[in-house]
Amino acid sequence: MEPAQPADRVPADRTPPDGQPPADVPAGRGGEPAATDPTPPPPAVSGRSERSPAASGKSERSPKDMAISLLVLLVPIALLLAFYRGFLGGDQATTVDPAPAIEQARSANVFPVSQPQGLGADWKTVSARYQTVEDGANLRLGYLTPEGRGVQLLQSSVPADRLLPAELTSQGQPQGPTELAGHTWQLYTARGNQQALVLLEPTRTVIVVGDAGDNELRELAGSLR
């Protein structure tokens, strides 16, 4: 005798009656099985899409285009440089009038003041200054030589034992005497590649120093009057 079945038991056989779709298959509006599409859905498209250079409106520039662009930039620069050199005196030393500084030194009457005489027009005075300092006063005149070198003419009442180390460094050493315009000068080494001519007098010391050649140093020292 079979045991009684529970009243709410679901039959294991889920076969539908004739003409009805299986329980696991969705039915259409008329009761027929709904059509199923075996084709998988298309893959989701990302929000970013790769675009070719042509699609984005950009393309690589050719060497010719780059050369033209560079030329467009260089032309205005060349014109400005030509204007600077041709009309504004670019690359030319700015000259000054040494007369006011020389006159100031002479008016102070601290030491006798000499002035270069007979130098050519290719000697350019680029600085001139008179000033009182500790233990004396200095008159400095700076020149650009015909060969484009810098030379300074210093006349000072500062004692030589203090002036020479300050101007020529402690390594400055005398190299021997030389006669110029009736005066005996001493040739000295100076800082770096510079050399100097030094004239020692009772009330002043005169120094001609720079990176110019020996001939230009001698020309300036010999022109002092």
Short mmCIF file of C-alpha atoms in Angstrom, two decimals:
data_model
loop_
_atom_site.label_atom_id
_atom_site.label_comp_id
_atom_site.label_asym_id
_atom_site.label_seq_id
_atom_site.Cartn_x
_atom_site.Cartn_y
_atom_site.Cartn_z
CA MET A 1 0.00 0.00 0.00
CA GLU A 2 1.53 3.35 -1.03
CA PRO A 3 1.78 6.11 1.53
CA ALA A 4 -0.56 8.99 1.11
CA GLN A 5 0.78 12.00 -0.78
CA PRO A 6 0.64 15.52 0.69
CA ALA A 7 -2.16 17.56 -0.70
CA ASP A 8 0.16 20.46 -1.80
CA ARG A 9 2.76 18.29 -3.54
CA VAL A 10 3.68 19.48 -7.05
CA PRO A 11 3.72 16.70 -9.59
CA ALA A 12 7.19 15.85 -10.81
CA ASP A 13 5.96 15.59 -14.38
CA ARG A 14 5.70 19.08 -15.80
CA THR A 15 4.65 18.01 -19.25
CA PRO A 16 1.90 20.40 -20.37
CA PRO A 17 -1.29 19.26 -21.91
CA ASP A 18 -1.45 18.87 -25.67
CA GLY A 19 -1.18 22.14 -27.53
CA GLN A 20 0.33 24.07 -24.59
CA PRO A 21 3.97 25.32 -24.43
CA PRO A 22 6.29 23.93 -21.82
CA ALA A 23 6.19 25.71 -18.50
CA ASP A 24 9.83 26.84 -18.86
CA VAL A 25 9.30 28.40 -22.29
CA PRO A 26 7.68 31.87 -22.41
CA ALA A 27 4.44 31.95 -24.30
CA GLY A 28 3.35 34.47 -26.88
CA ARG A 29 0.15 36.46 -26.91
CA GLY A 30 -1.82 33.65 -28.54
CA GLY A 31 -0.41 31.02 -26.26
CA GLU A 32 2.16 29.78 -28.77
CA PRO A 33 5.79 29.54 -27.69
CA ALA A 34 7.61 32.84 -27.98
CA ALA A 35 10.25 32.96 -30.63
CA THR A 36 13.79 33.04 -29.32
CA ASP A 37 16.73 34.62 -31.16
CA PRO A 38 19.85 32.48 -30.94
CA THR A 39 22.03 35.40 -32.14
CA PRO A 40 23.99 36.85 -29.20
CA PRO A 41 23.56 40.56 -28.55
CA PRO A 42 26.21 42.85 -30.07
CA PRO A 43 29.09 43.81 -27.77
CA ALA A 44 28.74 47.04 -25.88
CA VAL A 45 30.50 49.93 -27.51
CA SER A 46 32.79 51.91 -25.25
CA GLY A 47 32.19 55.63 -24.83
CA ARG A 48 35.64 56.26 -26.31
CA SER A 49 36.13 55.34 -29.89
CA GLU A 50 39.45 55.39 -31.61
CA ARG A 51 39.55 57.84 -34.43
CA SER A 52 41.98 57.82 -37.24
CA PRO A 53 44.08 60.98 -37.89
CA ALA A 54 42.01 61.61 -41.01
CA ALA A 55 38.70 61.31 -39.08
CA SER A 56 39.89 63.73 -36.39
CA GLY A 57 40.99 66.30 -38.94
CA LYS A 58 44.66 66.05 -37.93
CA SER A 59 47.55 64.72 -39.94
CA GLU A 60 51.28 64.54 -39.46
CA ARG A 61 53.15 67.58 -40.80
CA SER A 62 55.62 67.03 -43.56
CA PRO A 63 59.24 68.27 -43.31
CA LYS A 64 58.42 70.91 -45.89
CA ASP A 65 55.59 72.32 -43.76
CA MET A 66 57.85 72.39 -40.71
CA ALA A 67 60.58 74.20 -42.64
CA ILE A 68 58.10 76.82 -43.84
CA SER A 69 56.83 77.36 -40.29
CA LEU A 70 60.37 77.79 -39.01
CA LEU A 71 61.16 80.25 -41.77
CA VAL A 72 58.11 82.31 -40.85
CA LEU A 73 59.44 82.58 -37.29
CA LEU A 74 63.03 83.39 -38.27
CA VAL A 75 62.29 86.18 -40.74
CA PRO A 76 60.93 88.66 -38.12
CA ILE A 77 63.84 87.84 -35.80
CA ALA A 78 66.34 88.55 -38.57
CA LEU A 79 64.63 91.86 -39.36
CA LEU A 80 64.72 92.92 -35.70
CA LEU A 81 68.39 92.01 -35.43
CA ALA A 82 69.23 93.99 -38.55
CA PHE A 83 67.32 97.01 -37.19
CA TYR A 84 69.13 96.71 -33.85
CA ARG A 85 72.54 96.62 -35.45
CA GLY A 86 71.92 99.07 -38.25
CA PHE A 87 69.92 101.79 -36.52
CA LEU A 88 70.43 101.33 -32.77
CA GLY A 89 74.16 100.67 -32.86
CA GLY A 90 73.99 97.12 -31.57
CA ASP A 91 77.28 95.33 -30.79
CA GLN A 92 79.05 98.69 -30.55
CA ALA A 93 80.67 99.91 -27.37
CA THR A 94 78.90 102.76 -25.61
CA THR A 95 81.40 105.60 -25.36
CA VAL A 96 81.51 108.29 -22.68
CA ASP A 97 83.11 111.71 -22.37
CA PRO A 98 85.98 111.48 -19.87
CA ALA A 99 86.32 115.26 -19.54
CA PRO A 100 84.00 115.72 -16.50
CA ALA A 101 85.79 113.02 -14.46
CA ILE A 102 89.22 114.40 -15.41
CA GLU A 103 88.18 117.92 -14.50
CA GLN A 104 86.80 116.72 -11.16
CA ALA A 105 90.12 115.03 -10.35
CA ARG A 106 92.10 118.13 -11.26
CA SER A 107 89.81 120.34 -9.19
CA ALA A 108 90.33 118.08 -6.16
CA ASN A 109 94.10 118.66 -6.51
CA VAL A 110 94.93 115.45 -4.63
CA PHE A 111 97.49 114.26 -7.20
CA PRO A 112 98.75 115.43 -10.61
CA VAL A 113 96.40 114.26 -13.34
CA SER A 114 97.58 113.08 -16.76
CA GLN A 115 95.44 112.61 -19.84
CA PRO A 116 96.06 110.48 -22.95
CA GLN A 117 97.04 112.56 -25.96
CA GLY A 118 97.23 111.56 -29.61
CA LEU A 119 95.33 108.26 -29.45
CA GLY A 120 93.55 107.29 -32.65
CA ALA A 121 89.79 107.43 -33.11
CA ASP A 122 89.68 103.63 -32.80
CA TRP A 123 90.41 103.96 -29.09
CA LYS A 124 87.02 104.16 -27.34
CA THR A 125 86.55 105.61 -23.86
CA VAL A 126 83.90 103.40 -22.26
CA SER A 127 84.06 104.52 -18.60
CA ALA A 128 85.33 107.45 -16.57
CA ARG A 129 85.04 107.96 -12.82
CA TYR A 130 86.73 109.94 -10.08
CA GLN A 131 86.08 108.99 -6.46
CA THR A 132 87.58 109.42 -3.03
CA VAL A 133 88.45 106.20 -1.23
CA GLU A 134 90.11 105.18 2.00
CA ASP A 135 93.62 106.69 2.15
CA GLY A 136 93.27 108.68 -1.05
CA ALA A 137 91.41 109.11 -4.33
CA ASN A 138 91.19 107.32 -7.69
CA LEU A 139 90.64 108.41 -11.28
CA ARG A 140 89.66 105.46 -13.48
CA LEU A 141 89.38 105.66 -17.26
CA GLY A 142 88.33 102.54 -19.18
CA TYR A 143 89.16 102.01 -22.85
CA LEU A 144 88.30 99.63 -25.65
CA THR A 145 91.42 99.20 -27.75
CA PRO A 146 91.57 99.04 -31.58
CA GLU A 147 91.91 95.26 -31.26
CA GLY A 148 88.74 95.10 -29.14
CA ARG A 149 90.50 94.55 -25.80
CA GLY A 150 89.74 96.20 -22.48
CA VAL A 151 92.30 98.44 -20.76
CA GLN A 152 91.99 100.55 -17.63
CA LEU A 153 94.03 103.63 -16.79
CA LEU A 154 94.17 104.22 -13.04
CA GLN A 155 95.73 107.25 -11.35
CA SER A 156 95.65 107.12 -7.56
CA SER A 157 97.00 108.70 -4.40
CA VAL A 158 96.47 105.49 -2.41
CA PRO A 159 99.84 104.17 -1.13
CA ALA A 160 101.34 101.73 -3.63
CA ASP A 161 101.78 98.96 -1.05
CA ARG A 162 98.01 98.88 -0.66
CA LEU A 163 96.99 99.82 -4.19
CA LEU A 164 99.00 97.25 -6.15
CA PRO A 165 97.74 94.12 -4.28
CA ALA A 166 94.17 95.41 -4.56
CA GLU A 167 94.40 96.11 -8.30
CA LEU A 168 96.80 93.40 -9.48
CA THR A 169 96.08 90.74 -6.79
CA SER A 170 98.63 89.52 -4.28
CA GLN A 171 100.22 87.37 -7.01
CA GLY A 172 101.13 90.41 -9.12
CA GLN A 173 104.89 90.51 -9.51
CA PRO A 174 107.24 92.98 -11.25
CA GLN A 175 108.79 91.66 -14.46
CA GLY A 176 111.32 94.40 -15.07
CA PRO A 177 111.54 98.09 -16.01
CA THR A 178 110.74 99.66 -19.38
CA GLU A 179 111.21 103.21 -20.66
CA LEU A 180 108.18 105.04 -22.04
CA ALA A 181 108.00 108.75 -22.91
CA GLY A 182 110.86 109.62 -20.59
CA HIS A 183 109.50 107.67 -17.61
CA THR A 184 110.56 104.35 -16.13
CA TRP A 185 107.62 101.99 -15.84
CA GLN A 186 107.51 98.54 -14.27
CA LEU A 187 105.93 95.64 -16.12
CA TYR A 188 103.73 93.55 -13.77
CA THR A 189 101.72 90.38 -13.99
CA ALA A 190 98.05 90.78 -13.03
CA ARG A 191 94.90 88.74 -12.53
CA GLY A 192 94.06 86.08 -15.08
CA ASN A 193 95.66 86.71 -18.46
CA GLN A 194 96.13 90.41 -17.81
CA GLN A 195 99.35 92.35 -17.52
CA ALA A 196 100.09 95.84 -16.28
CA LEU A 197 102.45 98.78 -16.58
CA VAL A 198 103.04 100.63 -13.30
CA LEU A 199 104.52 104.09 -12.81
CA LEU A 200 105.53 104.88 -9.21
CA GLU A 201 105.76 108.57 -8.28
CA PRO A 202 105.99 110.33 -4.90
CA THR A 203 102.39 111.63 -4.91
CA ARG A 204 100.63 109.14 -7.16
CA THR A 205 100.71 105.70 -8.73
CA VAL A 206 99.69 105.16 -12.36
CA ILE A 207 98.55 101.72 -13.54
CA VAL A 208 97.73 100.69 -17.10
CA VAL A 209 96.21 97.19 -16.89
CA GLY A 210 94.14 94.92 -19.11
CA ASP A 211 94.06 91.90 -21.38
CA ALA A 212 95.37 93.88 -24.36
CA GLY A 213 98.66 93.11 -26.01
CA ASP A 214 101.91 94.64 -24.83
CA ASN A 215 101.97 97.04 -27.78
CA GLU A 216 98.57 98.56 -26.88
CA LEU A 217 99.45 98.86 -23.19
CA ARG A 218 102.62 100.71 -24.17
CA GLU A 219 100.73 102.95 -26.60
CA LEU A 220 98.32 104.08 -23.89
CA ALA A 221 100.98 104.53 -21.22
CA GLY A 222 103.23 106.47 -23.60
CA SER A 223 100.40 108.85 -24.57
CA LEU A 224 99.97 110.29 -21.06
CA ARG A 225 100.67 113.98 -20.78
#
